[in-house]
Structure formats: structure tokens, C-alpha cells
Coordinates of C-alpha atoms and ligand atoms in Angstrom, one line a residue:
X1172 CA -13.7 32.0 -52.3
X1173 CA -16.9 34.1 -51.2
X1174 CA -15.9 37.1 -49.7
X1175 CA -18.8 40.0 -49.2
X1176 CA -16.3 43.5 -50.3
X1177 CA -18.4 46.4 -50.7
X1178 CA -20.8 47.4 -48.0
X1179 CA -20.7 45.9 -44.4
X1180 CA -22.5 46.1 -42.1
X1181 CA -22.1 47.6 -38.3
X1182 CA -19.9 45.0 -36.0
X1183 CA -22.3 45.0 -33.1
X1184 CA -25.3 46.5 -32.5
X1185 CA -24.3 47.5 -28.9
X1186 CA -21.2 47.1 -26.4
X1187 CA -22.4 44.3 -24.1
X1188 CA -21.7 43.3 -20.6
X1189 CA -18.5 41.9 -20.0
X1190 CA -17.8 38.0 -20.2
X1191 CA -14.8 36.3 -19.7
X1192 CA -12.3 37.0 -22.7
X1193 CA -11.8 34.4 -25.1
X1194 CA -12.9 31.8 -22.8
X1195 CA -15.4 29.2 -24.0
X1196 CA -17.8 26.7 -22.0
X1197 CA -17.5 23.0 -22.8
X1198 CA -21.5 22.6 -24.2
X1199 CA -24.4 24.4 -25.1
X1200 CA -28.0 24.1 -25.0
X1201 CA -29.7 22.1 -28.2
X1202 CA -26.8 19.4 -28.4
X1203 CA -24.2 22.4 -29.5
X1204 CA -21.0 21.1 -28.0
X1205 CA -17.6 23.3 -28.6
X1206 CA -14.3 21.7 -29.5
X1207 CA -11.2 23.0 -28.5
X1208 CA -7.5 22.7 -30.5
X1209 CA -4.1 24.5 -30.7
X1210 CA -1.8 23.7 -33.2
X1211 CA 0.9 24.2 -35.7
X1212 CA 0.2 25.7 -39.2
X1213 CA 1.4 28.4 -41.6
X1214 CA 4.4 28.9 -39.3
X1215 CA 2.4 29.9 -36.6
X1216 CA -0.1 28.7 -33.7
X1217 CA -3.1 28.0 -34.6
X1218 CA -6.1 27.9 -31.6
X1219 CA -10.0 26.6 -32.8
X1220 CA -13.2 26.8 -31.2
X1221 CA -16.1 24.9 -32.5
X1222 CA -20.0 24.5 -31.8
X1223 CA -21.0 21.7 -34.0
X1224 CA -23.5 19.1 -33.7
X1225 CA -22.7 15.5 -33.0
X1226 CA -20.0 14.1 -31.2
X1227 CA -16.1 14.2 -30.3
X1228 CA -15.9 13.0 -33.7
X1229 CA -17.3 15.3 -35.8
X1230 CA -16.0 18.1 -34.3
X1231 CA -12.0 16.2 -34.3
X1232 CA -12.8 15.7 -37.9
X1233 CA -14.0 19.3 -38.5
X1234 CA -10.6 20.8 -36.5
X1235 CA -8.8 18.3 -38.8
X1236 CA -9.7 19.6 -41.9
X1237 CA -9.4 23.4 -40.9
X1238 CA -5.9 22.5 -40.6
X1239 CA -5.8 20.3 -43.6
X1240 CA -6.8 23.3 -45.0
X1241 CA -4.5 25.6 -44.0
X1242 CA -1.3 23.3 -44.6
X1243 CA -2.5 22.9 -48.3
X1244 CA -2.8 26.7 -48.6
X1245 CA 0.8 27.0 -47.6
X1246 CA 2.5 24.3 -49.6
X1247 CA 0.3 24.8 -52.9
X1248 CA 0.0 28.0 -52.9
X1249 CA 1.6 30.7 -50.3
X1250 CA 5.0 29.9 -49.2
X1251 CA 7.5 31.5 -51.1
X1252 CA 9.8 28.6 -49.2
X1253 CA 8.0 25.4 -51.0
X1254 CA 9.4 25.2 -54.5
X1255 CA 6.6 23.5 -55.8
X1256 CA 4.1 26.3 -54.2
X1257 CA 2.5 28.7 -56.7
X1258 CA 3.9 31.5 -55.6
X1259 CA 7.5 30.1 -55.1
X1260 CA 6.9 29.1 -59.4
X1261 CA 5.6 33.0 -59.5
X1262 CA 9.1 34.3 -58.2
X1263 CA 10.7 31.6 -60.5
X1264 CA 9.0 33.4 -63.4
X1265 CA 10.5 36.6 -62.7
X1266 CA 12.2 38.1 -65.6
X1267 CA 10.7 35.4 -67.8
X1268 CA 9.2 37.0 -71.1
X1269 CA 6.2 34.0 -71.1
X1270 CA 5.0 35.1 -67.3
X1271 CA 3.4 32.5 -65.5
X1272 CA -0.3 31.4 -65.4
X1273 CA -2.2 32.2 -62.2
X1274 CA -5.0 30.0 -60.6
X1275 CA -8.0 31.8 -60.3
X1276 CA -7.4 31.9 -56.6
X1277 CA -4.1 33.7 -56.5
X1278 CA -5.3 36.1 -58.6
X1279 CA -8.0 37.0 -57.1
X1280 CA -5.4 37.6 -54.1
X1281 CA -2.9 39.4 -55.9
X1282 CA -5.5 41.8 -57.6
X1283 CA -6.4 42.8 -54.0
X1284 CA -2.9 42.9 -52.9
X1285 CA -1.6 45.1 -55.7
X1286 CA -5.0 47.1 -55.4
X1287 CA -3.8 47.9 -52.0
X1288 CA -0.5 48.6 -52.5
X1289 CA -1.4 51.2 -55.2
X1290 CA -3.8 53.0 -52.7
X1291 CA -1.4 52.9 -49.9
X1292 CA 0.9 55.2 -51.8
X1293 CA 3.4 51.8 -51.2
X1294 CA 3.1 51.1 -47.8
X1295 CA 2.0 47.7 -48.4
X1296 CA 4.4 46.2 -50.7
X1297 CA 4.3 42.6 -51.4
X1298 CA 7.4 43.0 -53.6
X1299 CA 9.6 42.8 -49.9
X1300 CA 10.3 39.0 -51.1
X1301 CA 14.2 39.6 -51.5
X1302 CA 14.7 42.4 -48.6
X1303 CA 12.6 40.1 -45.9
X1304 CA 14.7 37.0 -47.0
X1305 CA 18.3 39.8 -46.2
X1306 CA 16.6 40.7 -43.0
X1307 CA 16.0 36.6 -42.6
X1308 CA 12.9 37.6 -40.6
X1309 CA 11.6 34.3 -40.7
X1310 CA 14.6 32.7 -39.3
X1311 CA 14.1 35.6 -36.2
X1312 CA 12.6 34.3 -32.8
X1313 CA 11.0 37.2 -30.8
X1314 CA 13.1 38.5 -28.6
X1315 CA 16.2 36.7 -30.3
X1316 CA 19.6 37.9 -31.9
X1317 CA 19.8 38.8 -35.0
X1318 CA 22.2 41.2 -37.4
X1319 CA 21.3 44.4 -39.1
X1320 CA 21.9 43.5 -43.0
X1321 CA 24.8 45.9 -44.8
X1322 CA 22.7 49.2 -46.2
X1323 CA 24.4 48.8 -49.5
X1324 CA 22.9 45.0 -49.8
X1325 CA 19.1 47.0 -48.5
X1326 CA 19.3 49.7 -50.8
X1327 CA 20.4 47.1 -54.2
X1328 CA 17.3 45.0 -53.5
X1329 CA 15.0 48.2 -53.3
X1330 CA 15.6 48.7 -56.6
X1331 CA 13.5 45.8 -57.6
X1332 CA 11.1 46.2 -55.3
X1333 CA 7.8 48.0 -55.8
X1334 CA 3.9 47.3 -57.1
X1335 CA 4.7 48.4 -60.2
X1336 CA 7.5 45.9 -60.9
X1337 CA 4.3 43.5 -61.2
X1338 CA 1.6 43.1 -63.9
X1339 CA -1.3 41.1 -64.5
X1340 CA -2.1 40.4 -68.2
X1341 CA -4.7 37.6 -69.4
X1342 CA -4.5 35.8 -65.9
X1343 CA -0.8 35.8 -66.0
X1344 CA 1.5 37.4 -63.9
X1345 CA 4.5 39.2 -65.5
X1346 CA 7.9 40.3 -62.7
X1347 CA 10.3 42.2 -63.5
X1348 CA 13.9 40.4 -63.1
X1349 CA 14.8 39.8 -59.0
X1350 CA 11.4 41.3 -58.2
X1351 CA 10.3 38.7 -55.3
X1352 CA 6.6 38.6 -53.9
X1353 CA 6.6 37.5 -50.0
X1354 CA 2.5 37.4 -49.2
X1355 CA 3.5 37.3 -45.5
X1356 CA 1.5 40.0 -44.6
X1357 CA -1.8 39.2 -46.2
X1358 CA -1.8 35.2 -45.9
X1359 CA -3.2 34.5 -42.4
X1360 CA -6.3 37.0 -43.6
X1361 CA -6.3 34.8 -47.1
X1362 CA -6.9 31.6 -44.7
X1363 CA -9.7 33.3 -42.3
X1364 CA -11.1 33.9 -46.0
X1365 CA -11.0 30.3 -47.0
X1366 CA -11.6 28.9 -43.3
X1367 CA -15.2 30.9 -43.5
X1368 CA -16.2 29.7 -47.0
X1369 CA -15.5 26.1 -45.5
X1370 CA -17.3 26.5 -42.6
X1371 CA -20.4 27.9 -44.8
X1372 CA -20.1 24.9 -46.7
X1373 CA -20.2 22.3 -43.3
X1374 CA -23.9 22.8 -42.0
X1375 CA -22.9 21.7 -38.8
X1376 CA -21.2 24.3 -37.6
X1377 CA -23.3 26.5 -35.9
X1378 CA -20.1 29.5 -34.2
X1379 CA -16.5 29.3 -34.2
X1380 CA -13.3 31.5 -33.5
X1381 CA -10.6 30.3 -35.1
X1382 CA -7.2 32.1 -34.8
X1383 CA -4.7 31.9 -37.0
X1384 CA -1.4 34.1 -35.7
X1385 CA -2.7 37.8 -35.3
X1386 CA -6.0 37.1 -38.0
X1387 CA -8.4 35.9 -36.3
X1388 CA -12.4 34.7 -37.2
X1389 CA -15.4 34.9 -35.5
X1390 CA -18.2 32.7 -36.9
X1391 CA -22.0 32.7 -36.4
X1392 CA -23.1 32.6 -32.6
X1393 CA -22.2 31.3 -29.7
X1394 CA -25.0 28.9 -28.3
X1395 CA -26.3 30.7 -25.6
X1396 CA -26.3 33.7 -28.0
X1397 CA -23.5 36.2 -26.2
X1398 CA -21.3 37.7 -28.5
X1399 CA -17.8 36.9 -28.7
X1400 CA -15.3 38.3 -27.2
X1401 CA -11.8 39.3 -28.7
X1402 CA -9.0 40.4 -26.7
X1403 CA -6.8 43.2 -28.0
X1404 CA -3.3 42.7 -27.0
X1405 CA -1.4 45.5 -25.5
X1406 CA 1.6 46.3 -27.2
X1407 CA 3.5 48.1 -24.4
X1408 CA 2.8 44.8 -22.4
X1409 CA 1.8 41.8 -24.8
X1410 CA 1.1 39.9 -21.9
X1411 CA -2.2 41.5 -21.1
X1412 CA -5.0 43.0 -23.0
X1413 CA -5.6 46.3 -23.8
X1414 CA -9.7 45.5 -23.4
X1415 CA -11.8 43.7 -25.6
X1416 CA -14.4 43.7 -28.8
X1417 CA -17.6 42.2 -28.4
X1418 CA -18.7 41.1 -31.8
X1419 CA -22.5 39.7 -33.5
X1420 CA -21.5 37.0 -36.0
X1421 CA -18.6 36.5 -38.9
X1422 CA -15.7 39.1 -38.4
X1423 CA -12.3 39.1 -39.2
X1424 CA -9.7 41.0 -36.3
X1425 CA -6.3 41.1 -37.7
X1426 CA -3.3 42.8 -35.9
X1427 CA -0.2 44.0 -36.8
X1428 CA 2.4 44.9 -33.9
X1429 CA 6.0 45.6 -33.6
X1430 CA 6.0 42.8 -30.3
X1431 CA 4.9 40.0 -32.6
X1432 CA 7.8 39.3 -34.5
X1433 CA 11.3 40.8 -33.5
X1434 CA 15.1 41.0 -32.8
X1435 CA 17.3 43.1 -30.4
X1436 CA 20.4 44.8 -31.8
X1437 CA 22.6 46.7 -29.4
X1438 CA 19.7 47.3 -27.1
X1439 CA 17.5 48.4 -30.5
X1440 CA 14.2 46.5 -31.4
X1441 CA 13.8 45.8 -35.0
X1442 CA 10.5 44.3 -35.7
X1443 CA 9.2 42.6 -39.0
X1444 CA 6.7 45.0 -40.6
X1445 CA 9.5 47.1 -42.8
X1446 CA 8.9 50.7 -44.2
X1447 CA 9.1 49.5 -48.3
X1448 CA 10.7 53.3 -48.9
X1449 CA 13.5 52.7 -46.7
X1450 CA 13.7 49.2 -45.9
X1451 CA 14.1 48.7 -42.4
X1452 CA 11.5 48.4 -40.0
X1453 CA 8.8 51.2 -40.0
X1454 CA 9.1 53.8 -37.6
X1455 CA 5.8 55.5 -37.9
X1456 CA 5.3 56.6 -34.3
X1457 CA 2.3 53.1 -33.9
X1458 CA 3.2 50.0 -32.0
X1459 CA 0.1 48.2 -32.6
X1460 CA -2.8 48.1 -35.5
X1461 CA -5.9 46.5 -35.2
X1462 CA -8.5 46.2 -38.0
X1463 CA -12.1 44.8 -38.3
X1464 CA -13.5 43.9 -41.6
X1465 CA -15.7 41.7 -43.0
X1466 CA -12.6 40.4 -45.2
X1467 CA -9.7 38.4 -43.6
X1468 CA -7.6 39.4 -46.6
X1469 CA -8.3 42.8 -46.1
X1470 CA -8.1 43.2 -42.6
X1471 CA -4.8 41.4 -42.8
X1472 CA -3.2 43.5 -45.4
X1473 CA -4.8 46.8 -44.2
X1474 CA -3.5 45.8 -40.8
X1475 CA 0.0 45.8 -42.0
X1476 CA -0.1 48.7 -44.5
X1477 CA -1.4 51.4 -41.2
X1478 CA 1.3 50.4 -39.1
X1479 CA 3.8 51.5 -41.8
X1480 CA 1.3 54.2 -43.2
X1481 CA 1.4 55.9 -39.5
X1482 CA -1.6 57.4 -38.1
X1483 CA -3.5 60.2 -40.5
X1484 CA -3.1 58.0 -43.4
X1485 CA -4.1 55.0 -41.3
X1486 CA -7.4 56.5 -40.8
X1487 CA -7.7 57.3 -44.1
X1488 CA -7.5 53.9 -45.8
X1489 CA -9.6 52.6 -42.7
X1490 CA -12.6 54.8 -44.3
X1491 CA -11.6 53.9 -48.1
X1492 CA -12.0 50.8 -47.2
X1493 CA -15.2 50.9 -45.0
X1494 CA -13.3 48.8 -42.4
X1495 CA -12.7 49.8 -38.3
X1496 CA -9.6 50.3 -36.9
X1497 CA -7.9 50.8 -33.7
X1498 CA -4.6 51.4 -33.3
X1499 CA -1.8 52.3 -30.3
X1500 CA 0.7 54.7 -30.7
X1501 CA 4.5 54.8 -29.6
X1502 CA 2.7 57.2 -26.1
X1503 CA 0.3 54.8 -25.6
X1504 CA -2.5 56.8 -26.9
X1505 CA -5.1 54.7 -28.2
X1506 CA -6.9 56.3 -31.5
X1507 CA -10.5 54.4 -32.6
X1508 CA -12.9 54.6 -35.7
X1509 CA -16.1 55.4 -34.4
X1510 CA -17.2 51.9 -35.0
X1511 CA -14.6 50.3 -33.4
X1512 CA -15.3 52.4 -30.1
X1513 CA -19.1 50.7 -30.6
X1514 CA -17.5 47.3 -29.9
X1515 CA -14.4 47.7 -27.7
X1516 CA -14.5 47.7 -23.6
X1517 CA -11.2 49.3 -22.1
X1518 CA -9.6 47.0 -19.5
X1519 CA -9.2 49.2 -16.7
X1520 CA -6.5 48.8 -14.5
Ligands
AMP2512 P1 1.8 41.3 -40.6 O1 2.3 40.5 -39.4 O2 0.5 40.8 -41.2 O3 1.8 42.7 -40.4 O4 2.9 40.9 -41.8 C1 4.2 41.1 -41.7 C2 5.0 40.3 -42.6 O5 4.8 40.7 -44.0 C3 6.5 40.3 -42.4 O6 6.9 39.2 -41.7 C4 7.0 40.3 -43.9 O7 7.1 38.9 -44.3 C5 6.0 41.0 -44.7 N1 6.1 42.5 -44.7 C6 6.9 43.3 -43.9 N2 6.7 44.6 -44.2 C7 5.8 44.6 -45.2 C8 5.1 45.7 -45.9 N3 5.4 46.9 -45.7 N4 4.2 45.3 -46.9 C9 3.9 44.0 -47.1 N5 4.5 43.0 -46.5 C10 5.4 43.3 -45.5
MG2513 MG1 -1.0 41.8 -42.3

């Protein structure tokens, strides 16, 4: 996978006029045509833009293999739900004296992962497998019913929960007994990741934005050179946008909100994005989180880890991770990184 971690670059090199949000023309100039798809993958939808080259053909054939792709990165590796996927064999091992054997892919994940959850002080935990599966977050549909799991069944699982209940040793992975990894939060960032170094590899694909549930990837340019244009979903109203980022070249946008994925209790939200100390969702005073990084992993995971981590330390790990953030609090206020404020053009109502 080639990724680009340490130093990145500014997103844009100016806020820009206004274009229509995320909508795309049919062709461009120089025999650039864009292809258009929405489907099914990763348990989520899945929307791609292409300018390629050539015909209807190539561009059905280069849609077709993104999601080739991504379906391969859930069942051999991702989903803790596949049996034969390497991370449902990982929580298999756990407790096993031998380990198990990583690919080099996964552990090149998980080091970032763990890394992550160390700095966060714990906010990002990948070690929810058990506690998400009690929630049966998965199973929720937004807006749905659902039922608040016993506190005594919550607080047993934390016990087995936490990044140091996970080691890495020789490029195997060692769990402690009913310690269960869910990568749930970091996965649609790991497929930006892998979508990019495929598109690097096909020459004919001059720009895409590809969307993959709240990570989304903006590649090369558009052909009439405009940047592209990302809207950022308000959370008080996720029908509308809150305004948009204009971006120059290969980003990755993901989001984390507490609209995205949820269940009413008694007239109470509970959302999917859980507070690891506690167990039940976060409550950290942020609706929304929006990160920009040159790293779909990393925006995915750091995306996740501010909601929970609440605003001051939010900022903080955007910094320590040279990434830009925007996020929306419970009042509405909306709090920017300086470089996020370069790129982002409030709707205005
Ligand atoms: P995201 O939508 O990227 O913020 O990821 C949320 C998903 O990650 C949830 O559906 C859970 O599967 C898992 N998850 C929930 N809370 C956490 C957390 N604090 N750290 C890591 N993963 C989490
Ligand atoms: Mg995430």
C-alpha cells in the first residue's frame, strides 16, 4: 500500500468560487469522459466518479474493479463477521499461546491502529469487538429500535477491552483471552488507502471521487481543472450541508457523526461511536467530526477518535498528526484548523 505519512502538504492553495456541490458533468475536454456508479460494498453505499480515457467500457470495467476491490478487502481481510477473513482468524487466536501470523497488510494497519489508540489516551479503541457485537450496532438501522444492553454484561466485556490487551511480536499478533478487534472505524479509510494505490497503478485515470460511507477520496483533477467540491453534512440537519471544501488533487475527507448510525430508546439517541472508558456511546459535547488528511486510514481513525476525545483533545491530535479538522459541537458551534478554514465555504442560509 503507498501511503505518503509524514509531511503534507496544504489542501488548497486558495478557497475558490463556488460550483455546484458534488455534482459532475458527463465529459470533458481531451476525450476525458466521467463515469458515474452507486453501489453496495463494505456494508455501505458506495458512489464513484471517474475521468478516464476511452469508452463506456473502460470506465464500467474500472468501477468494477474498485468494487471488486473493496469486497475482497472485506471478506479476506476486515470483517470480523466472515470466518475465513483475517481478522475474524485474529479474534479466533485470542488467548492462543502460538498468536497468529499477520499479512504484511494488516499489520501495517494494526501498527497504525494501535499507534493511535496509544496517543489517544484510549479513545480509539479497536478492542470494542465484543461490546459493539452487545450493542449489536451492526444489526441497528438509523433511526430504528433497538435495546440498551444490561450494564453488568457492558462493564464484564470492558475488562477485556483495551490496546494493551494486544501485542505485535515478529509479525504476529498475540490477544489476550475474549479480547475482540472490530476495525469498524478505521476500514472505509483503509479502502480510500487501497482505492488510491489502484488508481496510481491504472494510467487512465486522470480524477475521481470515490465515496465509500463517511471516507471519502478525491483523486487528481477534474478535466476542466476546478477543484472538487466536498459537501460537509450538517449534523443538526443531515439532510443539508453545512458548506463545502474545495480541494487541489488526492485527499481523503472522513466523517464521524452521531446521525450516521443510530437507535432511539425512550425518546434517547444512542449512536455508534462508543466512549471505550465507559462503553456506551460518547458524550463529548461534538455531533460531527470531519478530518482531512493525506491518509484514508488516518483520517478515518482520527475521525472517530475526536468525536469521542471531545473538542481540546481533538485539536490536539489534529496537530500531532499534521491533519485538518472541523468539527460541530452539541450548540452548533463550528470549530476549524486553520487549514481547514482555507478550504471550507459556509452555506449560508
Ligand atoms: P466511524 O463511523 O468511522 O466513526 O466508526 C464507528 C464504528 O467503529 C462503530 O460502528 C464501531 O464498529 C466502531 N467503534 C465504535 N466506537 C469506537 C471507538 N471508540 N474506537 C474505535 N472503534 C469504535
Ligand atoms: Mg472512523
Amino acid at each position: 500500500m503507498k501511503r505518503n505519512r509524514k509531511k503534507y502538504s496544504k489542501p488548497c492553495t486558495a478557497v475558490l468560487a463556488a460550483a455546484t456541490a458534488f455534482v459532475f458533468t458527463g465529459c470533458g475536454s481531451y476525450g476525458i469522459q466521467a463515469y458515474q456508479s452507486t453501489d453496495i460494498a463494505m456494508g455501505t453505499v458506495v458512489t464513484q466518479t471517474i475521468y478516464a480515457a476511452g469508452g463506456e467500457e473502460q470506465g464500467e470495467g474500472i468501477t468494477g474493479d474498485i468494487l471488486r476491490l473493496l469486497r475482497n478487502l472485506e471478506q479476506e481481510k476486515l470483517s470480523w463477521r466472515i470466518s475465513m477473513s483475517e481478522l475474524a482468524q485474529i479474534n479466533e487466536s485470542a488467548g492462543q499461546e502460538a498468536g497468529h501470523g499477520l499479512s504484511e497488510d494488516m499489520e501495517e494497519y494494526l501498527a497504525e491502529i494501535l499507534a493511535a489508540a496509544r496517543v489517544s489516551g484510549g479513545a480509539f479503541d479497536p478492542t470494542l469487538g465484543k461490546v459493539t457485537k452487545l450493542w449489536n450496532i451492526d444489526g441497528w438501522t438509523v433511526g430504528g429500535q433497538g435495546e440498551i444492553p444490561p450494564a453488568k454484561e457492558i462493564q464484564a466485556l470492558l475488562e477485556h477491552t483495551g490496546y494493551e490487551k494486544v501485542n505485535i511480536r515478529d509479525h504476529r499478533i498475540y490477544m489476550e483471552a475474549d479480547t475482540s478487534l472490530d476495525l469498524g472505524a478505521a476500514g472505509k479509510g483503509i479502502a480510500s488507502d487501497e482505492i488510491k494505490a489502484f488508481l496510481e497503478e491504472e494510467s487512465k485515470v486522470s480524477g475521481a471521487v470515490i465515496s465509500v460511507g463517511g471516507s471519502i477520496l478525491t483523486y487528481g483533477q477534474k478535466p476542466d481543472g476546478t477543484p472538487w467540491q466536498i459537501g460537509i453534512t450538517d449534523p443538526q440537519n443531515p439532510g443539508s450541508s453545512l458548506g463545502k471544501l474545495s480541494l487541489e488533487g488526492s485527499w481523503c475527507v472522513s466523517t464521524s457523526g452521531d446521525y450516521e448510525r443510530y437507535v432511539e430508546i425512550d425518546g434517547i439517541r444512542y449512536h455508534h461511536i462508543l466512549d471505550p472508558s465507559t462503553g456506551y456511546p460518547a458524550d463529548s459535547g461534538i455531533r460531527g467530526v470531519t478530518i482531512l488528511s493525506k491518509s484514508g486510514i488516518l483520517s478515518d481513525i482520527l475521525s472517530t477518535a475526536c468525536f469521542v476525545a471531545g473538542k481540546e483533545k481533538a485539536l490536539e491530535l489534529a496537530e500531532l498528526y499534521e491533519a485538518e479538522l472541523l468539527l460541530v459541537t452539541e450548540g452548533g458551534e463550528i470549530v476549524m484548523t486553520e487549514g481547514m478554514k482555507a478550504c471550507f465555504t459556509p452555506y449560508t442560509s
